């Protein structure tokens, strides 16, 4: 099953646009897990178990696992094995390299780890993105307009055809003829979501920045939804993962995910009403 179809089925079955980011910080894990064989895996598998009926996707951030070396790779594999097959996984590692190396990154994501989609930095152009489009059941989410303060350094630079981020959106539409593409647009840039959606009306958007980064879920729905009221993976990470530092962390994570899902669904209902 393709990523797009898998994501659509999960979203419809669970009435959810929520994507939970899996960004394990060893310094923020509940203290009672410190004595376990693999605290990272134990922590995230409980979060997944508590939230898997509430989300349309999970987004493990490779940097948090890679920083732990070989043990981190094992933790990531263990966590991925615990995610239900019906729930798509977006591997967040913002890959970018020359074509031959990019192909290895794509193999790592899709073949070695079994991810359903990846985030990709499009700065090096077509030949660096093309290997990720060779997987027809996957999806390459191109960084378009990110939430970090430094995004203004390049993404808003003016070209003769408009800001750079708009050029990325146009390229994603063009390149989607060769393989599935999506766009990463931060919730902090809600107004620009409308512009990007006009450029790319059919592409899925991965929208980080709600929760701890204070992006507004209502704005994300109003400005980022496709014509069917979907097309969004609204990511939240820290506000769910670290909702509680205690033994109730999994239940607290569930409450946070459920709260965001309910808020997004209220906004979707309001946006669709006459």
Tab-separated table of C-alpha atoms in Angstrom:
chain	number	residue	atom	x	y	z
A	1	UNK	CA	0.000	0.000	0.000
A	2	UNK	CA	1.274	3.479	-0.847
A	3	UNK	CA	2.090	6.010	1.838
A	4	UNK	CA	-0.667	8.322	0.588
A	5	UNK	CA	-3.315	5.605	0.785
A	6	UNK	CA	-2.039	4.297	4.112
A	7	UNK	CA	-2.105	7.789	5.585
A	8	UNK	CA	-5.593	8.484	4.217
A	9	UNK	CA	-6.955	5.257	5.674
A	10	UNK	CA	-5.417	5.920	9.073
A	11	UNK	CA	-6.730	9.494	9.114
A	12	UNK	CA	-10.241	8.414	8.154
A	13	UNK	CA	-10.375	5.438	10.507
A	14	UNK	CA	-9.231	7.500	13.488
A	15	UNK	CA	-10.708	10.891	12.563
A	16	UNK	CA	-7.242	12.277	13.049
A	17	UNK	CA	-4.659	14.498	11.379
A	18	UNK	CA	-2.269	14.125	14.327
A	19	UNK	CA	1.281	12.956	13.664
A	20	UNK	CA	3.353	12.307	16.785
A	21	UNK	CA	7.069	12.997	16.547
A	22	UNK	CA	9.307	10.466	18.267
A	23	UNK	CA	12.261	12.560	19.484
A	24	UNK	CA	13.728	10.756	22.491
A	25	UNK	CA	15.871	12.938	24.738
A	26	UNK	CA	17.666	10.724	27.303
A	27	UNK	CA	17.744	13.597	29.775
A	28	UNK	CA	13.949	13.901	29.784
A	29	UNK	CA	12.963	10.272	30.213
A	30	UNK	CA	10.988	9.326	33.344
A	31	UNK	CA	13.429	8.355	36.064
A	32	UNK	CA	11.850	4.948	36.708
A	33	UNK	CA	12.966	3.792	33.230
A	34	UNK	CA	16.649	4.357	33.897
A	35	UNK	CA	17.218	0.790	35.055
A	36	UNK	CA	15.679	-0.864	32.010
A	37	UNK	CA	17.777	-2.513	29.307
A	38	UNK	CA	16.735	0.087	26.693
A	39	UNK	CA	15.078	3.135	28.286
A	40	UNK	CA	14.575	4.867	24.917
A	41	UNK	CA	12.720	1.911	23.438
A	42	UNK	CA	10.725	1.269	26.598
A	43	UNK	CA	9.633	4.911	26.732
A	44	UNK	CA	8.621	5.262	23.093
A	45	UNK	CA	6.903	1.890	22.855
A	46	UNK	CA	4.638	2.861	25.741
A	47	UNK	CA	3.864	6.186	24.053
A	48	UNK	CA	3.054	4.370	20.807
A	49	UNK	CA	0.839	1.859	22.614
A	50	UNK	CA	-1.039	4.675	24.338
A	51	UNK	CA	-1.584	6.802	21.225
A	52	UNK	CA	-1.711	4.500	18.188
A	53	UNK	CA	-5.510	4.671	17.911
A	54	UNK	CA	-5.397	8.482	17.912
A	55	UNK	CA	-2.836	9.318	15.226
A	56	UNK	CA	-2.505	9.186	11.462
A	57	UNK	CA	1.307	8.806	11.514
A	58	UNK	CA	4.477	8.760	13.592
A	59	UNK	CA	7.606	10.750	12.783
A	60	UNK	CA	10.827	9.423	14.366
A	61	UNK	CA	13.630	11.960	14.165
A	62	UNK	CA	16.762	10.102	13.160
A	63	UNK	CA	19.121	12.582	14.835
A	64	UNK	CA	17.896	11.640	18.314
A	65	UNK	CA	18.595	7.971	17.629
A	66	UNK	CA	21.792	8.451	15.621
A	67	UNK	CA	23.318	10.468	18.466
A	68	UNK	CA	23.266	7.273	20.541
A	69	UNK	CA	25.350	5.289	18.059
A	70	UNK	CA	24.679	1.606	17.444
A	71	UNK	CA	22.421	1.430	20.500
A	72	UNK	CA	20.270	4.165	19.009
A	73	UNK	CA	19.869	2.263	15.750
A	74	UNK	CA	18.727	-0.793	17.712
A	75	UNK	CA	16.283	1.350	19.679
A	76	UNK	CA	14.867	2.805	16.488
A	77	UNK	CA	14.386	-0.634	14.939
A	78	UNK	CA	12.687	-1.847	18.111
A	79	UNK	CA	10.327	1.135	18.222
A	80	UNK	CA	9.473	0.833	14.531
A	81	UNK	CA	8.583	-2.824	15.048
A	82	UNK	CA	6.041	-1.748	17.689
A	83	UNK	CA	4.178	0.666	15.400
A	84	UNK	CA	1.092	-0.993	13.890
A	85	UNK	CA	1.386	-1.789	10.191
A	86	UNK	CA	-1.698	0.349	9.559
A	87	UNK	CA	0.075	3.470	10.819
A	88	UNK	CA	2.533	5.154	8.412
A	89	UNK	CA	5.996	6.198	9.521
A	90	UNK	CA	7.745	9.346	8.290
A	91	UNK	CA	11.490	9.125	8.919
A	92	UNK	CA	12.617	12.656	9.657
A	93	UNK	CA	16.271	13.068	8.686
A	94	UNK	CA	16.152	15.825	6.082
A	95	UNK	CA	18.496	13.958	3.768
A	96	UNK	CA	20.391	15.716	1.007
A	97	UNK	CA	23.461	14.683	-0.966
A	98	UNK	CA	24.707	14.066	-4.495
A	99	UNK	CA	22.741	11.452	-6.407
A	100	UNK	CA	24.811	8.376	-5.612
A	101	UNK	CA	24.906	9.159	-1.891
A	102	UNK	CA	21.258	10.193	-1.855
A	103	UNK	CA	20.387	6.757	-3.210
A	104	UNK	CA	22.077	5.213	-0.176
A	105	UNK	CA	20.101	7.463	2.152
A	106	UNK	CA	16.908	6.381	0.409
A	107	UNK	CA	17.892	2.735	0.791
A	108	UNK	CA	18.578	3.285	4.469
A	109	UNK	CA	15.153	4.828	5.036
A	110	UNK	CA	13.015	2.573	2.901
A	111	UNK	CA	14.880	-0.731	2.672
A	112	UNK	CA	16.847	-0.961	5.934
A	113	UNK	CA	14.352	0.721	8.274
A	114	UNK	CA	11.105	0.179	6.397
A	115	UNK	CA	9.891	3.781	6.616
A	116	UNK	CA	6.853	4.806	4.576
A	117	UNK	CA	8.075	8.361	3.871
A	118	UNK	CA	11.099	10.592	4.452
A	119	UNK	CA	11.881	14.268	4.853
A	120	UNK	CA	14.295	15.581	2.219
A	121	UNK	CA	16.255	18.821	1.861
A	122	UNK	CA	15.786	19.929	-1.774
A	123	UNK	CA	18.563	22.542	-1.796
A	124	UNK	CA	20.878	20.503	-4.042
A	125	UNK	CA	18.208	20.080	-6.683
A	126	UNK	CA	16.713	17.356	-8.817
A	127	UNK	CA	19.522	14.793	-8.866
A	128	UNK	CA	19.679	14.797	-5.058
A	129	UNK	CA	15.908	14.326	-4.716
A	130	UNK	CA	15.325	11.863	-7.554
A	131	UNK	CA	16.512	8.731	-5.660
A	132	UNK	CA	13.798	9.303	-3.066
A	133	UNK	CA	11.162	9.410	-5.802
A	134	UNK	CA	12.103	5.958	-7.067
A	135	UNK	CA	9.942	4.405	-4.360
A	136	UNK	CA	6.385	4.676	-5.712
A	137	UNK	CA	4.830	3.617	-2.408
A	138	UNK	CA	6.831	6.203	-0.433
A	139	UNK	CA	6.720	9.988	-0.189
A	140	UNK	CA	9.513	12.577	-0.149
A	141	UNK	CA	8.500	15.528	2.025
A	142	UNK	CA	10.598	18.441	0.773
A	143	UNK	CA	11.544	21.155	3.244
A	144	UNK	CA	9.643	24.214	2.060
A	145	UNK	CA	9.149	26.741	4.871
A	146	UNK	CA	10.340	25.524	8.237
A	147	UNK	CA	9.542	26.802	11.733
A	148	UNK	CA	13.046	27.634	12.942
A	149	UNK	CA	14.086	31.321	13.186
A	150	UNK	CA	16.901	30.830	10.666
A	151	UNK	CA	14.445	29.786	7.971
A	152	UNK	CA	14.436	33.410	6.836
A	153	UNK	CA	18.110	33.182	5.850
A	154	UNK	CA	17.328	31.302	2.635
A	155	UNK	CA	13.717	30.187	2.397
A	156	UNK	CA	12.332	33.708	2.026
A	157	UNK	CA	14.997	35.001	-0.353
A	158	UNK	CA	13.390	36.714	-3.318
A	159	UNK	CA	13.832	35.296	-6.796
A	160	UNK	CA	12.408	36.627	-10.037
A	161	UNK	CA	9.544	34.173	-9.604
A	162	UNK	CA	8.856	34.941	-5.962
A	163	UNK	CA	10.246	33.768	-2.616
A	164	UNK	CA	12.458	30.693	-2.613
A	165	UNK	CA	9.989	28.625	-0.601
A	166	UNK	CA	7.394	29.128	-3.325
A	167	UNK	CA	9.886	27.843	-5.866
A	168	UNK	CA	10.341	24.723	-3.767
A	169	UNK	CA	6.575	24.203	-3.756
A	170	UNK	CA	6.428	24.541	-7.537
A	171	UNK	CA	9.285	22.082	-7.964
A	172	UNK	CA	7.539	19.601	-5.671
A	173	UNK	CA	4.474	19.746	-7.914
A	174	UNK	CA	6.659	19.271	-10.999
A	175	UNK	CA	8.700	16.455	-9.476
A	176	UNK	CA	5.607	14.656	-8.215
A	177	UNK	CA	5.128	13.451	-11.787
A	178	UNK	CA	8.200	11.266	-11.160
A	179	UNK	CA	7.296	10.051	-7.690
A	180	UNK	CA	5.241	10.958	-4.623
A	181	UNK	CA	6.161	14.332	-3.094
A	182	UNK	CA	4.947	16.307	-0.112
A	183	UNK	CA	5.983	19.557	1.555
A	184	UNK	CA	7.113	20.512	5.052
A	185	UNK	CA	5.574	23.832	6.084
A	186	UNK	CA	5.851	24.986	9.685
A	187	UNK	CA	2.744	25.906	11.659
A	188	UNK	CA	4.445	29.145	12.663
A	189	UNK	CA	3.939	30.324	9.054
A	190	UNK	CA	0.209	29.697	8.933
A	191	UNK	CA	-0.594	32.479	6.462
A	192	UNK	CA	2.004	31.207	4.013
A	193	UNK	CA	0.316	27.817	4.208
A	194	UNK	CA	-2.489	29.261	2.105
A	195	UNK	CA	-0.003	30.372	-0.559
A	196	UNK	CA	1.743	27.006	-0.624
A	197	UNK	CA	-1.612	25.203	-0.768
A	198	UNK	CA	-2.622	27.259	-3.810
A	199	UNK	CA	0.629	26.253	-5.515
A	200	UNK	CA	0.377	22.603	-4.491
A	201	UNK	CA	-3.331	21.820	-4.088
A	202	UNK	CA	-2.950	18.036	-4.216
A	203	UNK	CA	0.253	17.408	-2.256
A	204	UNK	CA	0.314	16.241	1.377
A	205	UNK	CA	1.751	18.701	3.896
A	206	UNK	CA	3.745	17.745	6.971
A	207	UNK	CA	3.158	20.601	9.421
A	208	UNK	CA	5.414	20.674	12.495
A	209	UNK	CA	5.266	23.364	15.127
A	210	UNK	CA	2.009	22.959	17.050
A	211	UNK	CA	2.220	22.238	20.758
A	212	UNK	CA	5.548	23.282	22.261
A	213	UNK	CA	6.286	25.645	19.331
A	214	UNK	CA	2.892	27.348	19.761
A	215	UNK	CA	1.616	26.973	16.219
A	216	UNK	CA	-2.143	27.511	16.016
A	217	UNK	CA	-4.112	24.368	15.007
A	218	UNK	CA	-7.004	26.470	13.739
A	219	UNK	CA	-4.774	28.380	11.367
A	220	UNK	CA	-3.232	25.143	10.120
A	221	UNK	CA	-6.678	23.777	9.222
A	222	UNK	CA	-7.922	27.026	7.690
A	223	UNK	CA	-4.887	27.698	5.543
A	224	UNK	CA	-3.364	24.287	4.925
A	225	UNK	CA	-6.215	21.868	4.238
A	226	UNK	CA	-6.772	20.540	0.750
A	227	UNK	CA	-10.161	20.743	-0.980
A	228	UNK	CA	-11.342	17.659	0.913
A	229	UNK	CA	-10.465	19.117	4.295
A	230	UNK	CA	-7.399	16.918	4.734
A	231	UNK	CA	-3.987	16.575	3.139
A	232	UNK	CA	-2.267	17.367	6.434
A	233	UNK	CA	-0.079	15.585	8.947
A	234	UNK	CA	-0.032	17.942	11.910
A	235	UNK	CA	3.006	17.024	13.947
A	236	UNK	CA	3.472	17.410	17.663
A	237	UNK	CA	6.436	16.003	19.553
A	238	UNK	CA	7.547	17.394	22.903
A	239	UNK	CA	4.090	18.324	24.187
A	240	UNK	CA	3.012	14.694	23.838
A	241	UNK	CA	6.229	12.852	24.701
A	242	UNK	CA	6.987	14.872	27.796
A	243	UNK	CA	3.474	15.637	29.014
A	244	UNK	CA	4.481	14.077	32.336
A	245	UNK	CA	7.888	13.190	33.827
A	246	UNK	CA	6.376	10.479	36.013
A	247	UNK	CA	5.062	6.956	35.794
A	248	UNK	CA	1.873	8.239	34.176
A	249	UNK	CA	3.772	9.545	31.137
A	250	UNK	CA	1.961	7.261	28.672
A	251	UNK	CA	-1.500	8.264	29.896
A	252	UNK	CA	-0.443	11.914	29.857
A	253	UNK	CA	0.831	11.503	26.288
A	254	UNK	CA	-2.504	10.038	25.290
A	255	UNK	CA	-4.395	12.964	26.827
A	256	UNK	CA	-2.269	15.458	24.911
A	257	UNK	CA	-2.671	13.623	21.615
A	258	UNK	CA	-6.398	13.268	22.171
A	259	UNK	CA	-6.704	16.958	22.986
A	260	UNK	CA	-4.946	17.991	19.775
A	261	UNK	CA	-7.007	15.554	17.727
A	262	UNK	CA	-10.226	16.965	19.177
A	263	UNK	CA	-9.138	20.541	18.530
A	264	UNK	CA	-8.201	19.785	14.926
A	265	UNK	CA	-11.500	17.986	14.339
A	266	UNK	CA	-13.461	20.935	15.777
A	267	UNK	CA	-11.621	23.253	13.420
A	268	UNK	CA	-12.247	20.927	10.466
A	269	UNK	CA	-15.960	20.822	11.286
A	270	UNK	CA	-16.120	24.608	11.554
A	271	UNK	CA	-14.218	25.059	8.274
A	272	UNK	CA	-16.575	22.729	6.418
A	273	UNK	CA	-19.817	24.225	7.768
A	274	UNK	CA	-21.682	26.684	5.494
